[in-house]
Short mmCIF file of C-alpha atoms in Angstrom, two decimals:
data_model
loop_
_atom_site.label_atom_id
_atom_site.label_comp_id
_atom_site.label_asym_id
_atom_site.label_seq_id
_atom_site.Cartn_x
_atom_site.Cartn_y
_atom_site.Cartn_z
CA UNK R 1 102.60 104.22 90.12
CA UNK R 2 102.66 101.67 87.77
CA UNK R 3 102.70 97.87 89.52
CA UNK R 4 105.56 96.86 86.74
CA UNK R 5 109.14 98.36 85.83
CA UNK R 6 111.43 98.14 83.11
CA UNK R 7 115.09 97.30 83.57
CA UNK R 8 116.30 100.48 82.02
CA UNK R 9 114.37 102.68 84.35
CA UNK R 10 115.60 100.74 87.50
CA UNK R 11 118.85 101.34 86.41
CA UNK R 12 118.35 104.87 86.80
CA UNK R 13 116.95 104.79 90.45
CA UNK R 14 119.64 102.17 91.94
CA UNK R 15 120.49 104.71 94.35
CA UNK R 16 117.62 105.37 95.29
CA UNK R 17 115.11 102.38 95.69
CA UNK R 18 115.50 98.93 97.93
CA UNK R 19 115.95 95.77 95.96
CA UNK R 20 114.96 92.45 97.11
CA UNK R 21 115.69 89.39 94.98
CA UNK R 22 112.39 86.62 95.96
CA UNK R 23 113.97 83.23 95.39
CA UNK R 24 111.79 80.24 94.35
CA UNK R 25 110.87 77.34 94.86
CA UNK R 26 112.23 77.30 98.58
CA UNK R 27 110.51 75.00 100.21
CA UNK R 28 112.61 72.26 99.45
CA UNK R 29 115.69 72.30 100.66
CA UNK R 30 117.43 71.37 97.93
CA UNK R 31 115.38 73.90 95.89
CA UNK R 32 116.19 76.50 98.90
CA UNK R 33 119.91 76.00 98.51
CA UNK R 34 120.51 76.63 94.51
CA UNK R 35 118.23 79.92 94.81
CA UNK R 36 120.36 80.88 97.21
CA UNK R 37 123.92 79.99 95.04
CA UNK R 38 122.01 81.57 92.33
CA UNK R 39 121.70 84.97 94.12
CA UNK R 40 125.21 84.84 95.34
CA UNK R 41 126.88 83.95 92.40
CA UNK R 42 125.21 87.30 90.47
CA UNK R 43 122.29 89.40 91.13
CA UNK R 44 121.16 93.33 90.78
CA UNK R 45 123.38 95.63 92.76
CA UNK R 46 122.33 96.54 96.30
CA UNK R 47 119.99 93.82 96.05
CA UNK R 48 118.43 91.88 99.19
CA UNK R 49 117.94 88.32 99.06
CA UNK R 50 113.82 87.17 100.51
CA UNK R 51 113.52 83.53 101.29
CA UNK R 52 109.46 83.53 101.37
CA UNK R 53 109.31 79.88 103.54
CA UNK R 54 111.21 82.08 106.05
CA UNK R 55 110.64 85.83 105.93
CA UNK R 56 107.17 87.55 105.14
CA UNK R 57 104.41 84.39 105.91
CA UNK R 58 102.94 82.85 108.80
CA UNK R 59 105.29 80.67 110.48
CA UNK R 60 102.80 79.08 112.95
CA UNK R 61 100.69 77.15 109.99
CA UNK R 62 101.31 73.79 108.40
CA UNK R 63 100.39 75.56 105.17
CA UNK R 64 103.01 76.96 103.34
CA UNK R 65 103.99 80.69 102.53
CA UNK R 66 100.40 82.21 104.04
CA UNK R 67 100.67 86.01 104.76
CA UNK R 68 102.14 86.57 108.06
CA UNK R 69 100.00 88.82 110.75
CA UNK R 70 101.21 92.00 111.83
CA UNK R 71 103.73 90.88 114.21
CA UNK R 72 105.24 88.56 112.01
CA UNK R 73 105.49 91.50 108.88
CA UNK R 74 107.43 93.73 111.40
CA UNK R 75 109.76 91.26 112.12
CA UNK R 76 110.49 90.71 108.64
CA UNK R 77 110.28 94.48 107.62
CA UNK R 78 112.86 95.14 110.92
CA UNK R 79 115.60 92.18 109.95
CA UNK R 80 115.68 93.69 105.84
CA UNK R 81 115.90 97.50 107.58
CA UNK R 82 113.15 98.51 105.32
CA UNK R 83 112.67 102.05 105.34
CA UNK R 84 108.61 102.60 104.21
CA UNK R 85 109.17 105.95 102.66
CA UNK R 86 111.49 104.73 100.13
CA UNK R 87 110.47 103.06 96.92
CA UNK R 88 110.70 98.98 97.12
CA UNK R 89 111.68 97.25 93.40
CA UNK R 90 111.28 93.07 93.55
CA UNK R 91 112.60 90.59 90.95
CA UNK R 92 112.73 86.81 90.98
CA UNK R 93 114.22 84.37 88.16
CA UNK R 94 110.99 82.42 87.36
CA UNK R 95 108.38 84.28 85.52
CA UNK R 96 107.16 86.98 88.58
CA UNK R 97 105.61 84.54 90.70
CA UNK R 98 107.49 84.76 94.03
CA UNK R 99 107.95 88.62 93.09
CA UNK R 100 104.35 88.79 93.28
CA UNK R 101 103.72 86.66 96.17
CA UNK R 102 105.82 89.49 97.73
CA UNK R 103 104.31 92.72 96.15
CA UNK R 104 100.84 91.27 97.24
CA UNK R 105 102.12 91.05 100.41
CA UNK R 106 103.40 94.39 100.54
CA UNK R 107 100.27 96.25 99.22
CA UNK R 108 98.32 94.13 101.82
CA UNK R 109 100.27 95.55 104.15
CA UNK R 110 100.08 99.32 102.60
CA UNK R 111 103.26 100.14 101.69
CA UNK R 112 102.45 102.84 98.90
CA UNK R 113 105.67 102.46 96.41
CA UNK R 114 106.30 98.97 95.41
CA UNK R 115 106.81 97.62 91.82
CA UNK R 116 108.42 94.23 89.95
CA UNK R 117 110.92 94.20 87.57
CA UNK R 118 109.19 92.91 84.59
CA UNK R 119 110.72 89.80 82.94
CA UNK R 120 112.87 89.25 85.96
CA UNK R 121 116.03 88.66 86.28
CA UNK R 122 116.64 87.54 82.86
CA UNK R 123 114.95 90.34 81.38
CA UNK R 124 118.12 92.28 83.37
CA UNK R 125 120.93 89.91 82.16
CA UNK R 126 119.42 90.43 78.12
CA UNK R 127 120.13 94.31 78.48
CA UNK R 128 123.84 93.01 79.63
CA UNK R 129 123.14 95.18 82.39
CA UNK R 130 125.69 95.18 85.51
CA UNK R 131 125.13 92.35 88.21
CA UNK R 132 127.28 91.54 91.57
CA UNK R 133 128.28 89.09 93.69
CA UNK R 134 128.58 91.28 96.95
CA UNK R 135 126.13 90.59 99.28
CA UNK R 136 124.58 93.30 100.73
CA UNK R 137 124.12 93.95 104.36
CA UNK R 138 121.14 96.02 105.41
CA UNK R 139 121.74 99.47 106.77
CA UNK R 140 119.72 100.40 110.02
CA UNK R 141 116.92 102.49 107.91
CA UNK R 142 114.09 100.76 109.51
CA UNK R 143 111.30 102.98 109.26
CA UNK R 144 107.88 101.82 109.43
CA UNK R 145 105.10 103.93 111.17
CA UNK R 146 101.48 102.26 111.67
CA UNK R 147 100.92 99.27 109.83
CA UNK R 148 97.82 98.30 108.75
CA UNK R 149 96.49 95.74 107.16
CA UNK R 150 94.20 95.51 104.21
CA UNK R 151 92.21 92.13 104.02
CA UNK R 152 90.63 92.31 100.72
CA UNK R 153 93.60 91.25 99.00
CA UNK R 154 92.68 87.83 100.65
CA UNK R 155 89.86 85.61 100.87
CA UNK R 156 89.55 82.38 103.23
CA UNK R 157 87.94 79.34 102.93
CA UNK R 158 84.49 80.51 103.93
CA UNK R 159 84.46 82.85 100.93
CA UNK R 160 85.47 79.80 98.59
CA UNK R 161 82.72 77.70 100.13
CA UNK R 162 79.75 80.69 100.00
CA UNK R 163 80.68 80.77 96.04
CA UNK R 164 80.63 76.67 96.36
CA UNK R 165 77.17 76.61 97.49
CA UNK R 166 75.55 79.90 95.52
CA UNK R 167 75.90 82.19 98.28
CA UNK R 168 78.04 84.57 96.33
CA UNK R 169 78.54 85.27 92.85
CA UNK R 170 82.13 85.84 93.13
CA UNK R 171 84.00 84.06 90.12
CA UNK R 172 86.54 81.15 90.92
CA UNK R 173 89.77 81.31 89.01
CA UNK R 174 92.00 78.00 89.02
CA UNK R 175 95.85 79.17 87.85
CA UNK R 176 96.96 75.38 87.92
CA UNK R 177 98.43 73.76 84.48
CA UNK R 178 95.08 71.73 82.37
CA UNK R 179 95.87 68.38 84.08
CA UNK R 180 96.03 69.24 87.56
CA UNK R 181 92.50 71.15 86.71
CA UNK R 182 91.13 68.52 85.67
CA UNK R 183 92.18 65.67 87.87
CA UNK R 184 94.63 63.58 85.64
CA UNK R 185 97.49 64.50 87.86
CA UNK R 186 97.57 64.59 91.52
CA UNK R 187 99.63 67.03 92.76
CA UNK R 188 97.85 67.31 96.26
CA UNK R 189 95.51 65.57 99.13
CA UNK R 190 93.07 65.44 96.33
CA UNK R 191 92.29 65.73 92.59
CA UNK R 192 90.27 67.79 90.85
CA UNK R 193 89.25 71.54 91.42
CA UNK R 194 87.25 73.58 93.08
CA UNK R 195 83.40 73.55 91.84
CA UNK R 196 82.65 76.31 90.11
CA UNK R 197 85.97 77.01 88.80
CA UNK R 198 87.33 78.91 85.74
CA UNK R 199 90.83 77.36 84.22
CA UNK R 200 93.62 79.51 82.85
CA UNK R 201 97.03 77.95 83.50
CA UNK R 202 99.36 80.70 84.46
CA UNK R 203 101.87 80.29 81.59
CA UNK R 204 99.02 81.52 79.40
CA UNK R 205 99.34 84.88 81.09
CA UNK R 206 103.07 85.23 79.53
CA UNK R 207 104.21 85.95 75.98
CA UNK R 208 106.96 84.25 74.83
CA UNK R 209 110.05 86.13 76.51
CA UNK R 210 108.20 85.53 79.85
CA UNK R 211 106.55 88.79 80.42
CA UNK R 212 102.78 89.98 80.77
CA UNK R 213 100.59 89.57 78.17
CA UNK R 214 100.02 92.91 76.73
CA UNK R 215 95.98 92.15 75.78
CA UNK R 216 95.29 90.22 79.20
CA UNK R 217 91.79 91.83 78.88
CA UNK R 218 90.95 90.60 75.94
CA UNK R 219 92.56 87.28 76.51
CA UNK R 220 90.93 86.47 79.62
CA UNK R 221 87.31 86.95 78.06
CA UNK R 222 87.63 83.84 75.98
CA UNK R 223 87.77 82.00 78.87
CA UNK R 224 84.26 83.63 80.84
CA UNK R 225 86.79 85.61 83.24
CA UNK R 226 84.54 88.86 83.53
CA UNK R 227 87.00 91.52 85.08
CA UNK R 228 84.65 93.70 86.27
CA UNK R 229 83.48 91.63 88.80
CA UNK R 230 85.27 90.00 92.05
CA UNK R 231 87.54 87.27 91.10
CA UNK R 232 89.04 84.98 93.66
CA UNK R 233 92.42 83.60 92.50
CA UNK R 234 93.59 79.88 93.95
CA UNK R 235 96.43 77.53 93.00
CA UNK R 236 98.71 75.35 95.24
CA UNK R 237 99.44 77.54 97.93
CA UNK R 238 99.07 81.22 96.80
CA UNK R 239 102.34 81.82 94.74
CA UNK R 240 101.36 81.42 91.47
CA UNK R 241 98.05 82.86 92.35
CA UNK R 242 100.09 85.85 93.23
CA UNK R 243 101.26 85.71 89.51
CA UNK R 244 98.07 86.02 88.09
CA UNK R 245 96.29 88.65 90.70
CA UNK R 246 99.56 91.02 89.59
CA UNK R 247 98.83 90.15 85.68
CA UNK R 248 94.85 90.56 86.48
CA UNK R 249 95.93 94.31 87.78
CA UNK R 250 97.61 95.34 84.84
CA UNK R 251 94.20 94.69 83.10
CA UNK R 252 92.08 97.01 85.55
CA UNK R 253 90.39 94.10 87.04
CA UNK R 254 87.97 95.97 89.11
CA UNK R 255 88.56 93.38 92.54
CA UNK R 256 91.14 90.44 93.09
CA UNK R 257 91.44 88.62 96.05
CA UNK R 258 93.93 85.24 96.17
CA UNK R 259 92.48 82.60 98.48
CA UNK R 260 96.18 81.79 100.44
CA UNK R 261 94.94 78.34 101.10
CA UNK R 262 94.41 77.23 98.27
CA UNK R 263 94.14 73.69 96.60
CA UNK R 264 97.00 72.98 99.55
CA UNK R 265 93.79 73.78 102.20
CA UNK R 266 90.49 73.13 100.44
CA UNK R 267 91.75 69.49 98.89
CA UNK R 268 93.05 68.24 102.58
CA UNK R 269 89.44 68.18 103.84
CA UNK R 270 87.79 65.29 102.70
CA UNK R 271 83.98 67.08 103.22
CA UNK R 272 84.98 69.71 100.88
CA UNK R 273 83.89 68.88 97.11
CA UNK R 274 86.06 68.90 94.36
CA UNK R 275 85.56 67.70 90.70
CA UNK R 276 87.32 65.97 88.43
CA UNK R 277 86.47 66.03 84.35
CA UNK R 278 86.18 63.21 82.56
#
């Protein structure tokens, strides 16, 4: 199955797949509260609404949106009445990121039928294709057998640090804008990056309407990104790391992990090195 989906094609399977709308930037309240309006106001029929500060991550960490543990995923699977058998579409209104942070999690997690709408919501309204106000209520269809949970979708701060001090020749990729890369802007505990680094800023994965590159392969060589070997993906916090691991996939990148932590975790230690270019 392919990881992306076009709007006409969901269209077609309405009926027959389980929606869920990610909303971003949530952790601010204010933020929190116009994704929400946003959803209610007009979104894709049937859809579910997914606040990620709230449903699907670990709520016993000071760091924000990390994957949840087992317990935590069946909570969040049993209050949205997801039935695992049935396919699971996921669109957000800012360039895939939280729908990614959400289909990572999901594949993690093994559920075999989970796609994102490429382009998004807007990609949806520019078909003038039908949207709704009604907010749906989820039907008891909870039906989740075993869960399991695949860990090399993640890395942790031990496998950033063994490629820090030449332990492992896993490759570093950094999917922060240019400035925060480099140090001119500090965005958290610390500036700077993670030794070792490679820098593409996201936006550079996205053509001009907002969608995936179509030549990410190519595109990703002129920066040293070799996608036959293991790449660790880091940003903030793991969302718009999530972005690039799903735009990494559609290039047959042989192994992607995102490192959850992230710039939020590595720059709040002060023994951990970072550097800054000048």
């Amino acid at each position: 199955m392919n990881d992306l989906i076009q709007p006409e094609t969901l269209l077609r399977q309405l009926n027959t797949v389980q929606i869920f709308e990610v909303g971003a930037k949530t952790a601010q309240p204010i933020q929190a509260e116009k994704a929400s309006a946003l959803y209610k106001h007009a979104h894709i029929p049937t859809a579910q609404y997914v606040d990620l500060n709230q449903d699907f991550c670990n709520l016993r960490t000071a760091l924000e949106y990390q994957y949840p543990n087992k317990t935590e995923m069946l909570d969040s699977l049993k209050k949205f009445q997801v039935d695992w058998h049935k396919p699971i579409v996921i669109y957000d209104r800012e360039n895939h990121i939280w729908a990614a942070r959400l289909f990572w999690i999901l594949k993690a997690f093994g559920h075999p039928q989970v796609q994102v709408l490429h382009g998004g919501f807007k990609a949806w309204q520019q078909q003038n294709l039908s949207v709704s106000d009604q907010i749906k209520k989820p039907i008891a269809s909870f039906n989740v057998a075993a869960l399991t949970f695949d860990s090399t979708y993640f890395a942790d701060i031990n496998d950033v640090k063994n490629v820090v001090v030449g332990h492992s020749n896993v490759q570093l990729l950094n999917v922060l804008r240019a400035e925060v890369f480099r140090g001119d802007e500090l965005r958290y505990s610390r500036a700077g990056h993670i030794p070792k680094s490679i820098n593409i800023p996201f936006a550079q994965f996205l053509d001009e309407n907002g969608k995936f590159k179509a030549s990410i392969f190519n595109f990703v060589a002129q920066f040293g990104l070799d996608l036959n070997r293991e790449i660790i993906v880091y940003c903030g916090s793991g969302i718009t790391a999530s972005g690039a691991a799903l735009a990494l996939r559609q290039a047959q990148a042989t192994s992607i992990k995102i490192y959850d932590g992230s710039m939020s975790e590595w720059s709040a230690d002060p023994d951990l090195p970072l550097q800054i270019m000048v």
